[in-house]
XYZ file of C-alpha atoms in Angstrom:
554
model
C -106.627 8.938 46.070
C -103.618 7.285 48.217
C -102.706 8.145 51.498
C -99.296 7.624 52.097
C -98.876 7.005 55.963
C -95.625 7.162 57.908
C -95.457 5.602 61.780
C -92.644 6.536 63.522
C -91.931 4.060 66.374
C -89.206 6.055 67.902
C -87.038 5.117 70.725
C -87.999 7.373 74.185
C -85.660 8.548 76.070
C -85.955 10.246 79.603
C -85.371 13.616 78.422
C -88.254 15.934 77.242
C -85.719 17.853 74.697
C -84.373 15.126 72.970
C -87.297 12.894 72.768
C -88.907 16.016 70.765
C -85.483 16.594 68.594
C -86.050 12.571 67.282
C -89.327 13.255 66.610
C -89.201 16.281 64.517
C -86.152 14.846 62.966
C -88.006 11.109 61.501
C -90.860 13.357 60.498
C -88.658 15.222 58.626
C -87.509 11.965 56.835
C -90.761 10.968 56.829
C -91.837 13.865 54.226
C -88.879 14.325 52.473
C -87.505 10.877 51.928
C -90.339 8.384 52.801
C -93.037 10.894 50.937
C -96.002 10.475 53.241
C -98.333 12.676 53.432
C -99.713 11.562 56.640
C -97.205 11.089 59.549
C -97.998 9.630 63.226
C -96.147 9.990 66.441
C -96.727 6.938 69.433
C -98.709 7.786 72.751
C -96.495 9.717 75.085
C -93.635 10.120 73.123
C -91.852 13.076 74.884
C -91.474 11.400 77.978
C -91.280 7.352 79.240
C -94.540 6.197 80.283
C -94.823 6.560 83.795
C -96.914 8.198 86.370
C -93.752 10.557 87.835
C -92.109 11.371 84.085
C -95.575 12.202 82.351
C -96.158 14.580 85.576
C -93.193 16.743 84.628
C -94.082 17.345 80.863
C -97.570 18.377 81.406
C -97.824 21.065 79.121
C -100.691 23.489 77.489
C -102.328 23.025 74.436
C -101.854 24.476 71.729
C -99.215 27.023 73.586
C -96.877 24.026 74.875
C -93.735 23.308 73.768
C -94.397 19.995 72.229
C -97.350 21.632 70.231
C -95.432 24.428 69.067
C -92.521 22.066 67.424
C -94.795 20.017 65.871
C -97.127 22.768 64.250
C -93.673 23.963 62.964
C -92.496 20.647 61.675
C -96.369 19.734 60.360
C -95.702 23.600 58.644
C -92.247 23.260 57.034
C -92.582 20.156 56.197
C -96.160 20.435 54.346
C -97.525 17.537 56.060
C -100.164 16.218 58.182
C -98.576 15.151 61.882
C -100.876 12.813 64.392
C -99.028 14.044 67.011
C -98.884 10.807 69.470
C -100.211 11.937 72.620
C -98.708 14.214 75.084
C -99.910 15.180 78.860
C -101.977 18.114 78.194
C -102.804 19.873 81.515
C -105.811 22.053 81.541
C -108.029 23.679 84.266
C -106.699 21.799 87.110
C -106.863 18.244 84.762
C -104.660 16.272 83.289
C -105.525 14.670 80.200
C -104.007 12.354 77.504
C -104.018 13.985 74.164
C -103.239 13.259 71.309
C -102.894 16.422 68.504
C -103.495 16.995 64.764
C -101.533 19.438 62.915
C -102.343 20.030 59.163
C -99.749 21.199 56.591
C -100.075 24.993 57.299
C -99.236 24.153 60.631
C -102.783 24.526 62.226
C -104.215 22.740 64.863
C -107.368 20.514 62.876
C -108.396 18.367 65.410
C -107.648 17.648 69.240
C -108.326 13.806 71.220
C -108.699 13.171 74.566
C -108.034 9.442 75.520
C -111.946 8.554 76.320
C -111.059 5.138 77.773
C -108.171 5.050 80.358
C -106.127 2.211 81.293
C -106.885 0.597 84.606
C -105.073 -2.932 83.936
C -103.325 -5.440 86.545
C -101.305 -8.441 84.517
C -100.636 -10.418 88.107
C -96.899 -10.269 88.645
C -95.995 -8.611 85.721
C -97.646 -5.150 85.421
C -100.083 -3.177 87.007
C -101.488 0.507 84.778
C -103.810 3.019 86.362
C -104.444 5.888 84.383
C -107.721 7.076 86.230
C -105.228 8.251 89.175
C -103.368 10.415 86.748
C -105.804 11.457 84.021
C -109.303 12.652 83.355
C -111.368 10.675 80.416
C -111.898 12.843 77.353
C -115.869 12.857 76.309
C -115.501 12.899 72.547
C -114.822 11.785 69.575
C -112.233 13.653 67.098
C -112.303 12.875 62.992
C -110.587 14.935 60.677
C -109.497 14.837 56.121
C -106.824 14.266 54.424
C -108.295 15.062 51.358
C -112.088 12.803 50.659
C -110.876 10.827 53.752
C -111.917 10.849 56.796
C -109.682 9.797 60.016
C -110.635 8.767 63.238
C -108.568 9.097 66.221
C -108.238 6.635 69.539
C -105.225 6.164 72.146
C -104.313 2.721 73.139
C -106.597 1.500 75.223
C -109.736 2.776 73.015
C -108.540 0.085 70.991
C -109.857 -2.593 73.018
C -113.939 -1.084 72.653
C -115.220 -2.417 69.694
C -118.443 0.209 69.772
C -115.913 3.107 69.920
C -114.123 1.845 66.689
C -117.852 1.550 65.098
C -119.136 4.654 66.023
C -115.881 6.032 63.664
C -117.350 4.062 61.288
C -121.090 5.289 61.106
C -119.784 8.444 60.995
C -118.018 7.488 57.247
C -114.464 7.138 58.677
C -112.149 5.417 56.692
C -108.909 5.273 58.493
C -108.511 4.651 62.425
C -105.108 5.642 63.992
C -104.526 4.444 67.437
C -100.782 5.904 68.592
C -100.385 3.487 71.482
C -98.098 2.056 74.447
C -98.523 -1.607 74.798
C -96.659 -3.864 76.943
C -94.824 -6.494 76.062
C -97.047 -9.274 78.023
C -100.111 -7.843 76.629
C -98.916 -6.979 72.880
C -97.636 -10.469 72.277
C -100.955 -11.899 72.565
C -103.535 -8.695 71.694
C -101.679 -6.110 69.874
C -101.849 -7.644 65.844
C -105.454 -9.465 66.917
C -107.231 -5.871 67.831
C -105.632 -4.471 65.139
C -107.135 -7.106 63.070
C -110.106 -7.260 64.071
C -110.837 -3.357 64.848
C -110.328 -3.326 60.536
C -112.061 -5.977 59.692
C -115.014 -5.585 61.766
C -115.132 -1.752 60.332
C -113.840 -2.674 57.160
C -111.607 0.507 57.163
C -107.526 0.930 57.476
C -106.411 0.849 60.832
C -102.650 1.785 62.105
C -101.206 1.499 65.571
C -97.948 3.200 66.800
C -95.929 2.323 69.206
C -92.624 3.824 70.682
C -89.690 1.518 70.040
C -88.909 -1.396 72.636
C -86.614 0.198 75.712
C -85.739 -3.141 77.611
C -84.507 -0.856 80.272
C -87.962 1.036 80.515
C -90.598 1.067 83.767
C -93.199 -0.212 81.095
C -90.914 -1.646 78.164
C -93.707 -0.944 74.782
C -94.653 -3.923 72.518
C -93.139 -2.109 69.387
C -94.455 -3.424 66.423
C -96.317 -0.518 64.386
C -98.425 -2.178 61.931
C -101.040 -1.025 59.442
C -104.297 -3.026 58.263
C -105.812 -3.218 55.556
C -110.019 -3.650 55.287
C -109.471 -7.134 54.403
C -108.050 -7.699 58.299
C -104.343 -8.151 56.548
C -101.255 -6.860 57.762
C -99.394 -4.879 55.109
C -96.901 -3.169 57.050
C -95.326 -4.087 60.020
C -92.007 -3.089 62.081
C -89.754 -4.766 64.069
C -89.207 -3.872 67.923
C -86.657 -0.964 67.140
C -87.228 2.123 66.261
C -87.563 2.650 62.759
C -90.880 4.514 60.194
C -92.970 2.131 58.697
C -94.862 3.464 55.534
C -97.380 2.307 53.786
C -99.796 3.259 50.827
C -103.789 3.235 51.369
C -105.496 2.323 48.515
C -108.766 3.749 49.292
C -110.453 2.107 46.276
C -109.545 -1.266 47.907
C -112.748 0.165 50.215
C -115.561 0.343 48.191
C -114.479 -3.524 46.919
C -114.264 -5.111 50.209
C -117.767 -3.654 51.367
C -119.614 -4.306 48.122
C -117.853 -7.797 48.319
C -119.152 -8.554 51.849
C -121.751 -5.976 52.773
C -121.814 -6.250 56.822
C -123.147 -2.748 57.511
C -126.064 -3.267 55.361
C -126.789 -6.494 56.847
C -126.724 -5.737 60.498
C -130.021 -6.730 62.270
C -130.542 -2.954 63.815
C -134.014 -4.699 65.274
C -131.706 -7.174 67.425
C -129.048 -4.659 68.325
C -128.188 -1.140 67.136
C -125.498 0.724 68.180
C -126.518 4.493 69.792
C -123.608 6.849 68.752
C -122.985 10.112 70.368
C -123.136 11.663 67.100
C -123.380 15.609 67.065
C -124.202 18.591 68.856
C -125.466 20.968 71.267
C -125.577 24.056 69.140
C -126.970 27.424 71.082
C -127.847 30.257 68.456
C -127.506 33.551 70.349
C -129.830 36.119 69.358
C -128.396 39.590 70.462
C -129.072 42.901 70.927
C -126.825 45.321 69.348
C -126.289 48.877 70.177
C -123.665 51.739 68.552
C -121.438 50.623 71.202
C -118.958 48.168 70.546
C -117.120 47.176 73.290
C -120.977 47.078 75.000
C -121.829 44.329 72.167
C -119.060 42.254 72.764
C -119.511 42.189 76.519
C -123.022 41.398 75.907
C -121.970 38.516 73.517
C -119.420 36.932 75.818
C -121.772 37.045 78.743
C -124.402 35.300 76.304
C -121.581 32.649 75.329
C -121.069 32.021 79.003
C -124.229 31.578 80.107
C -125.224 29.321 76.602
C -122.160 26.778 77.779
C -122.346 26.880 81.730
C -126.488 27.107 81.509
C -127.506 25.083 78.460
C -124.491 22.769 77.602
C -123.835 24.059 74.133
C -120.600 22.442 72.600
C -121.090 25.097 69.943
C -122.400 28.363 69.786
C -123.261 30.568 66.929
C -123.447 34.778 66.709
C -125.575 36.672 64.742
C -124.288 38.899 61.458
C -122.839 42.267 62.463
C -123.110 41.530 65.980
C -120.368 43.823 67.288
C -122.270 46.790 64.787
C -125.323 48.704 63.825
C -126.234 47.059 60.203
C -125.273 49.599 57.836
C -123.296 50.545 54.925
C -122.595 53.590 57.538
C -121.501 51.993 60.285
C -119.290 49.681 58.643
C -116.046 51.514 58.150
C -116.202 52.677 61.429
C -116.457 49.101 63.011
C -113.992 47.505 61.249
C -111.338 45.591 62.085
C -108.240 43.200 60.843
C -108.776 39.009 61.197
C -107.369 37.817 63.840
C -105.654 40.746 65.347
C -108.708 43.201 66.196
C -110.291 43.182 69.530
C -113.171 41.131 68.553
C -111.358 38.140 67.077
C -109.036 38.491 70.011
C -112.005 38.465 72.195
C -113.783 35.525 70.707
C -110.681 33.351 70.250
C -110.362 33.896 74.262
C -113.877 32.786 75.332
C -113.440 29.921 73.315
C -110.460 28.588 74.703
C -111.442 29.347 77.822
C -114.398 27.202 77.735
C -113.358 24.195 75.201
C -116.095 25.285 72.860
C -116.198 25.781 69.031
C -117.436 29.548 68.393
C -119.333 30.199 64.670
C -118.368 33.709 65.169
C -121.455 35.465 63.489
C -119.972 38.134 61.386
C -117.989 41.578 61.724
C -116.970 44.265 59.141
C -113.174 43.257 58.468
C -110.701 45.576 56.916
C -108.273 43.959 54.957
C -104.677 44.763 55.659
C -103.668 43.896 52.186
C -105.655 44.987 49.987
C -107.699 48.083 51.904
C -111.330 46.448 51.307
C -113.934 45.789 53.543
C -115.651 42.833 53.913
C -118.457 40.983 55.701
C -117.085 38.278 57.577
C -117.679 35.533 59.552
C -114.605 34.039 61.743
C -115.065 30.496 63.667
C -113.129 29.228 66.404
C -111.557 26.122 67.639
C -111.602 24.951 71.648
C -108.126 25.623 71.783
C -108.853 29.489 71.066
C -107.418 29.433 67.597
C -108.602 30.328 64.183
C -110.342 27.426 62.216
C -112.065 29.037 59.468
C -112.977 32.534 57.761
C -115.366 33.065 54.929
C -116.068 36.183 53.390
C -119.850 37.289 52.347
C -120.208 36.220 48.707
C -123.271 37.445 47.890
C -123.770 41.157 48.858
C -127.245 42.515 50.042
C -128.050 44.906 46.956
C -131.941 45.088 46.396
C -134.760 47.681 45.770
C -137.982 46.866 46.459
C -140.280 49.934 45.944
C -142.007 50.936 48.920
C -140.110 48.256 50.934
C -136.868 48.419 51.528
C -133.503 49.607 49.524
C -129.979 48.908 50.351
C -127.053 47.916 48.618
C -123.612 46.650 50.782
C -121.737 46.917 47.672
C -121.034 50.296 48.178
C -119.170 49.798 50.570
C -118.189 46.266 51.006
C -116.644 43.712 48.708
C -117.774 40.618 47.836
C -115.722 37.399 48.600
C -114.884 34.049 46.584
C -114.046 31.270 48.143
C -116.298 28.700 50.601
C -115.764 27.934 53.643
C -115.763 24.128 55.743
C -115.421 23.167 59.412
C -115.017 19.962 60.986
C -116.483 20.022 64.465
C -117.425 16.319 66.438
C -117.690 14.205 63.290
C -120.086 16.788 61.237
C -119.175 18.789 58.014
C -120.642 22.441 57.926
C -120.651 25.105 55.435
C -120.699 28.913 56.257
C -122.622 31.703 54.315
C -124.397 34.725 55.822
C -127.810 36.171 55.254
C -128.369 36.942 51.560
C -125.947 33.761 50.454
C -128.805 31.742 51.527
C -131.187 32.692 48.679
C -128.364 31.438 46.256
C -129.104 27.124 46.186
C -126.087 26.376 44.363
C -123.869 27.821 47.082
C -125.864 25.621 49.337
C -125.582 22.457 46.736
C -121.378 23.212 46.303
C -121.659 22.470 50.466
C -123.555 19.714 50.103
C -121.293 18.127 47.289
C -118.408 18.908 49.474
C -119.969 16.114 52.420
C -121.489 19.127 54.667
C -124.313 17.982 57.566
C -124.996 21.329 58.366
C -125.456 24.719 57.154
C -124.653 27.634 59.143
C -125.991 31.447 58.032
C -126.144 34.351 60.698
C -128.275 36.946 59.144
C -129.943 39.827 59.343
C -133.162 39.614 57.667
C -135.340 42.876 57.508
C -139.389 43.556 58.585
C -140.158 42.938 54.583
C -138.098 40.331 53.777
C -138.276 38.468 56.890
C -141.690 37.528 57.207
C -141.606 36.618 54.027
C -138.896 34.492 53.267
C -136.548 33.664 56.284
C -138.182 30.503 57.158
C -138.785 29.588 53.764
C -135.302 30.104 52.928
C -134.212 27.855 55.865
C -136.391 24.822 55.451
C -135.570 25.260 51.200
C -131.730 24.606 51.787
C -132.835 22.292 54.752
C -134.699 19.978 52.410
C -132.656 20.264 49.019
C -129.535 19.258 50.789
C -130.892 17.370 53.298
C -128.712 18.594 55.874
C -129.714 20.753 59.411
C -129.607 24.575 58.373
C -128.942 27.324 61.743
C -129.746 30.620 60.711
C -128.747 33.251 63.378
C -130.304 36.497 63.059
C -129.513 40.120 66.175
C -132.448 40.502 67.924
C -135.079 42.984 66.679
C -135.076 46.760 67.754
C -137.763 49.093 66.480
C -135.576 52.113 67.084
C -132.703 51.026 64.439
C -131.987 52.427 61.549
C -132.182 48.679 60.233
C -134.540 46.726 61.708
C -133.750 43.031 61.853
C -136.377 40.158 61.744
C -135.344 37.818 64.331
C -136.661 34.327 64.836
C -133.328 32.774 64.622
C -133.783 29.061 63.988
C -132.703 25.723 63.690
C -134.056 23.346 60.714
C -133.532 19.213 60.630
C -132.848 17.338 57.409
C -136.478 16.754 57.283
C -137.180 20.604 57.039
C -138.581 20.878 60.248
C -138.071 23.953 62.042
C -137.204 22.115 65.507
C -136.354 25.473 67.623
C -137.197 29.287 66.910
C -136.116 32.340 68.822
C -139.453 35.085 68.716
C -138.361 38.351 67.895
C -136.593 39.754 71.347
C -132.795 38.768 72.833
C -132.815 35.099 73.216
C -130.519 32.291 73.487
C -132.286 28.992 71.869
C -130.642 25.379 71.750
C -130.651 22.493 69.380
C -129.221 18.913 69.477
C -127.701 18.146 66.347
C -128.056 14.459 65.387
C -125.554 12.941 62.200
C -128.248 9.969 62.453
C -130.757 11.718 61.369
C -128.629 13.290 58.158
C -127.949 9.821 57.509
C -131.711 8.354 58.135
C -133.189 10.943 55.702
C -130.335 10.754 52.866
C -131.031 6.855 53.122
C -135.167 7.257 52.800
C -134.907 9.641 50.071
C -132.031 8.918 47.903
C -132.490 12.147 45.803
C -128.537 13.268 46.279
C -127.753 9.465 44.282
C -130.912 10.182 41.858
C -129.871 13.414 40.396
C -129.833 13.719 36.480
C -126.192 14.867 36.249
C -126.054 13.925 32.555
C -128.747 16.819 32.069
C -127.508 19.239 35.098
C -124.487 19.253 37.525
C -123.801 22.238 40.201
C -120.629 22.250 40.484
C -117.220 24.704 42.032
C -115.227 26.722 38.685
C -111.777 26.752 39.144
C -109.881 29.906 39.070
């Protein structure tokens, strides 16, 4: 695959309006005559970078202006936009932000500057950043296609860990929209940019605004990509004008076979302790015949899993917001995203930065009159990231057990479901999907960490099979596997199991919830994907020319 990327180093103005206007206007050149697929905006490019300018355009995200032209553009267009950075203000904070916007026009992935700019060039030019903003806390990755992108702002440039953190987590590409000064970009600019790619052995672009000599801070200019070699093989001038350029991703895999660093790298002598993952809280609820009662009780629970625990992400059971039934389920449901529990969930998330694994409701489908069994998750920015129908419905009959069959009333769905949250992959599938391995193996195939399943196991089945079922997908795709079942209530007309859990790559149950209302908490660790993968090479062992699981096309 090539990824055709587009920097547009456009010319700022002091005017909010107009500054946007240019933007939307090269990206629309960008797509239509330059044919990227991937197009980049500069750091602060709706407003001149300084203190009293970037004050006045402080905006929301994703409800700001500035976000809403570019989802439009990134939408008509049919193109992925690296939005620059823009002043996002937020609780009381200021932040420096950069946005992603994918070709539907959805927000996929959100930056805030981690490293801020405290500088003082004597006599020429004096930057502080920490009097204006508030340091962002994590890293943001997101695919265009196989690749995977990772995102920094300016001064992140300068942190060699930072860019190698990217890299452990198998990015590929590292875009840096930036505003460099002149004294500073003559001599650093095209060595970091260097040196950040060949160190990482990955593409790296930088984008400047164009050169205003009449500007407070007058910007370097000078967009240039990198190849994984360390060469230059774009570059543009001071003015403003796009500079495109064609990835060759293949050129890759040659350059680190050809000089194998990362395998080389003396991790007894030095080894590099990446931030990589997680807190995920599984929340274990009760769940009554009320509904508006069960989503109280479920945003309390989110509240108290964030403010209490520190969860980054959080995870509801199946049916949380109804009695498990084929009875109850045309009663309960509701449209995606316009019912009162979507709109409820999408809230709490936004309100408290989190991403929200939405266990599942019944959802009635608008167009075609079905119900379905689905599970809805949630950006930090409150909006919709993902939805993924139940594929496999419950229908079994075990004498003296148990009988039910959710076909009767629900239909089944047909297509997987992905999120990217803090540099992990994870596939969705609720309760009885997780007997089926090659829906877990299609994740796995896809790049998934992590496996995600709220459930509702029964008193027969559970004890049974629900850990077993875990710590199976756990160790056949060597990934971590959270399976999230409502808490247990003898007086139900369903009874559910419980024990909601968290399993690590190794298959090791690390945290389990007994059988009451709990909230239980897990630190998710990409290192310890990797480490296992790497130990037991089974993924690059299998016998493909005798099996292969892999998607149909419809």
């Amino acid at each position: 695959m090539t990824i055709k990327i587009a920097l547009i180093q456009l010319r700022v103005v002091d005017s909010k309006e107009k500054n946007l206007k240019n933007a939307i206007d090269l990206i629309r050149i960008a797509k239509k005559e330059k044919e990227a697929n991937v197009v980049v905006l500069p750091e602060c490019f709706n407003a001149p970078y300084t203190a009293d300018t970037l004050l006045n355009v402080a905006e929301e995200i994703p409800t700001g202006e500035t976000c809403r032209a570019l989802s439009n553009a990134a939408r008509d267009y049919g193109v992925h936009v690296v939005g620059g950075s823009i002043v996002e203000s937020f609780s009381g904070r200021l932040y420096n932000t950069c946005t992603v916007w994918g070709p539907e026009g959805d927000l996929v992935a959100t930056y805030r500057k981690v490293h801020l700019c405290d500088s003082s060039l004597s006599g020429k030019m004096t930057v502080a950043e920490t009097k204006l903003f508030t340091a962002g806390s994590k890293y943001a990755t997101f695919t265009v296609g196989e690749t995977r992108i990772g995102l920094g702002i300016c001064w992140d440039m300068r942190f060699a860990e930072f860019a190698t953190a990217y890299r452990t987590m198998g990015c590929d590409l590292l875009i840096y929209p930036a505003v460099c000064d002149v004294p500073t970009g003559e001599q650093h600019w095209e060595l970091l940019a260097k040196a950040r790619a060949l160190d990482n052995q990955a593409f790296v672009a930088f984008c400047s605004p164009a050169r205003d000599t009449h500007a407070k801070l007058i910007p370097y200019g000078h967009s240039l990509v990198v190849d994984p070699w360390g060469r230059i093989i774009q570059r543009a001038t001071e003015f403003q004008e796009i500079v495109v350029a064609d990835l060759l991703l293949k050129e890759l895999s040659d350059v680190r076979k050809r000089i194998p660093v990362f395998e080389q790298k003396r991790n007894d002598l030095y080894d590099l302790k990446v931030g990589s993952g997680f807190r995920i809280a599984l929340l274990q609820l009760k769940v009554g015949t009320n509904k508006a009662e069960n989503i109280e009780n479920a945003l309390t629970k989110i509240r108290s899993a964030v403010t209490d625990r520190g969860a980054r992400v959080v995870a509801l059971p199946e049916c949380f917001n109804s009695p498990y039934g084929t009875q109850h389920f045309p009663a309960y449901a509701e449209e995606i995203p316009t019912g009162e529990t979507s709109r409820s969930l999408s809230a709490i998330a936004k309100e408290l930065g989190i991403y929200l694994i939405g266990g599942t409701i019944p959802e009635k489908c608008q167009l075609d009159n079905k119900l379905y069994n689905t599970c809805t998750v949630w950006s930090p920015e409150g909006s919709l990231l993902a939805t993924y129908r139940k594929i496999h419905l419950f229908d079994i009959n075990i004498p003296g057990g148990i009988t039910f069959r959710e076909s009767d009333v629900l239909t089944g769905g047909s297509t997987l479901a992905t999120v990217a949250i803090d540099g992990a992959k994870i596939g969705i599938g609720i309760c009885y999907d997780i007997r089926f391995d090659e829906l877990a193996r299609l994740y796995r195939n896809q790049g998934c960490d992590m496996l995600i399943y709220p459930g509702a196991f029964n008193m027969k089945t559970g004890p049974l099979h629900w850990e077993l079922l875990a710590r199976g997908r756990a160790n056949d795709t060597q990934s971590y596997v959270a399976t999230i079942s409502p808490a247990r209530d003898p007086s139900a007309g369903y009874v559910a199991w419980g024990h909601s859990m968290v399993v690590d790559p190794w298959a090791k149950v690390i945290v389990e919830a007994s059988e009451e209302e709990a909230t239980v908490v897990a630190d998710v660790n990409l290192q310890t994907v990797d480490e296992v993968r790497a130990q037991i090479p089974i993924f690059s062992q299998r016998r493909t020319d005798l099996y292969a699981t892999k998607a149909l096309e419809k």
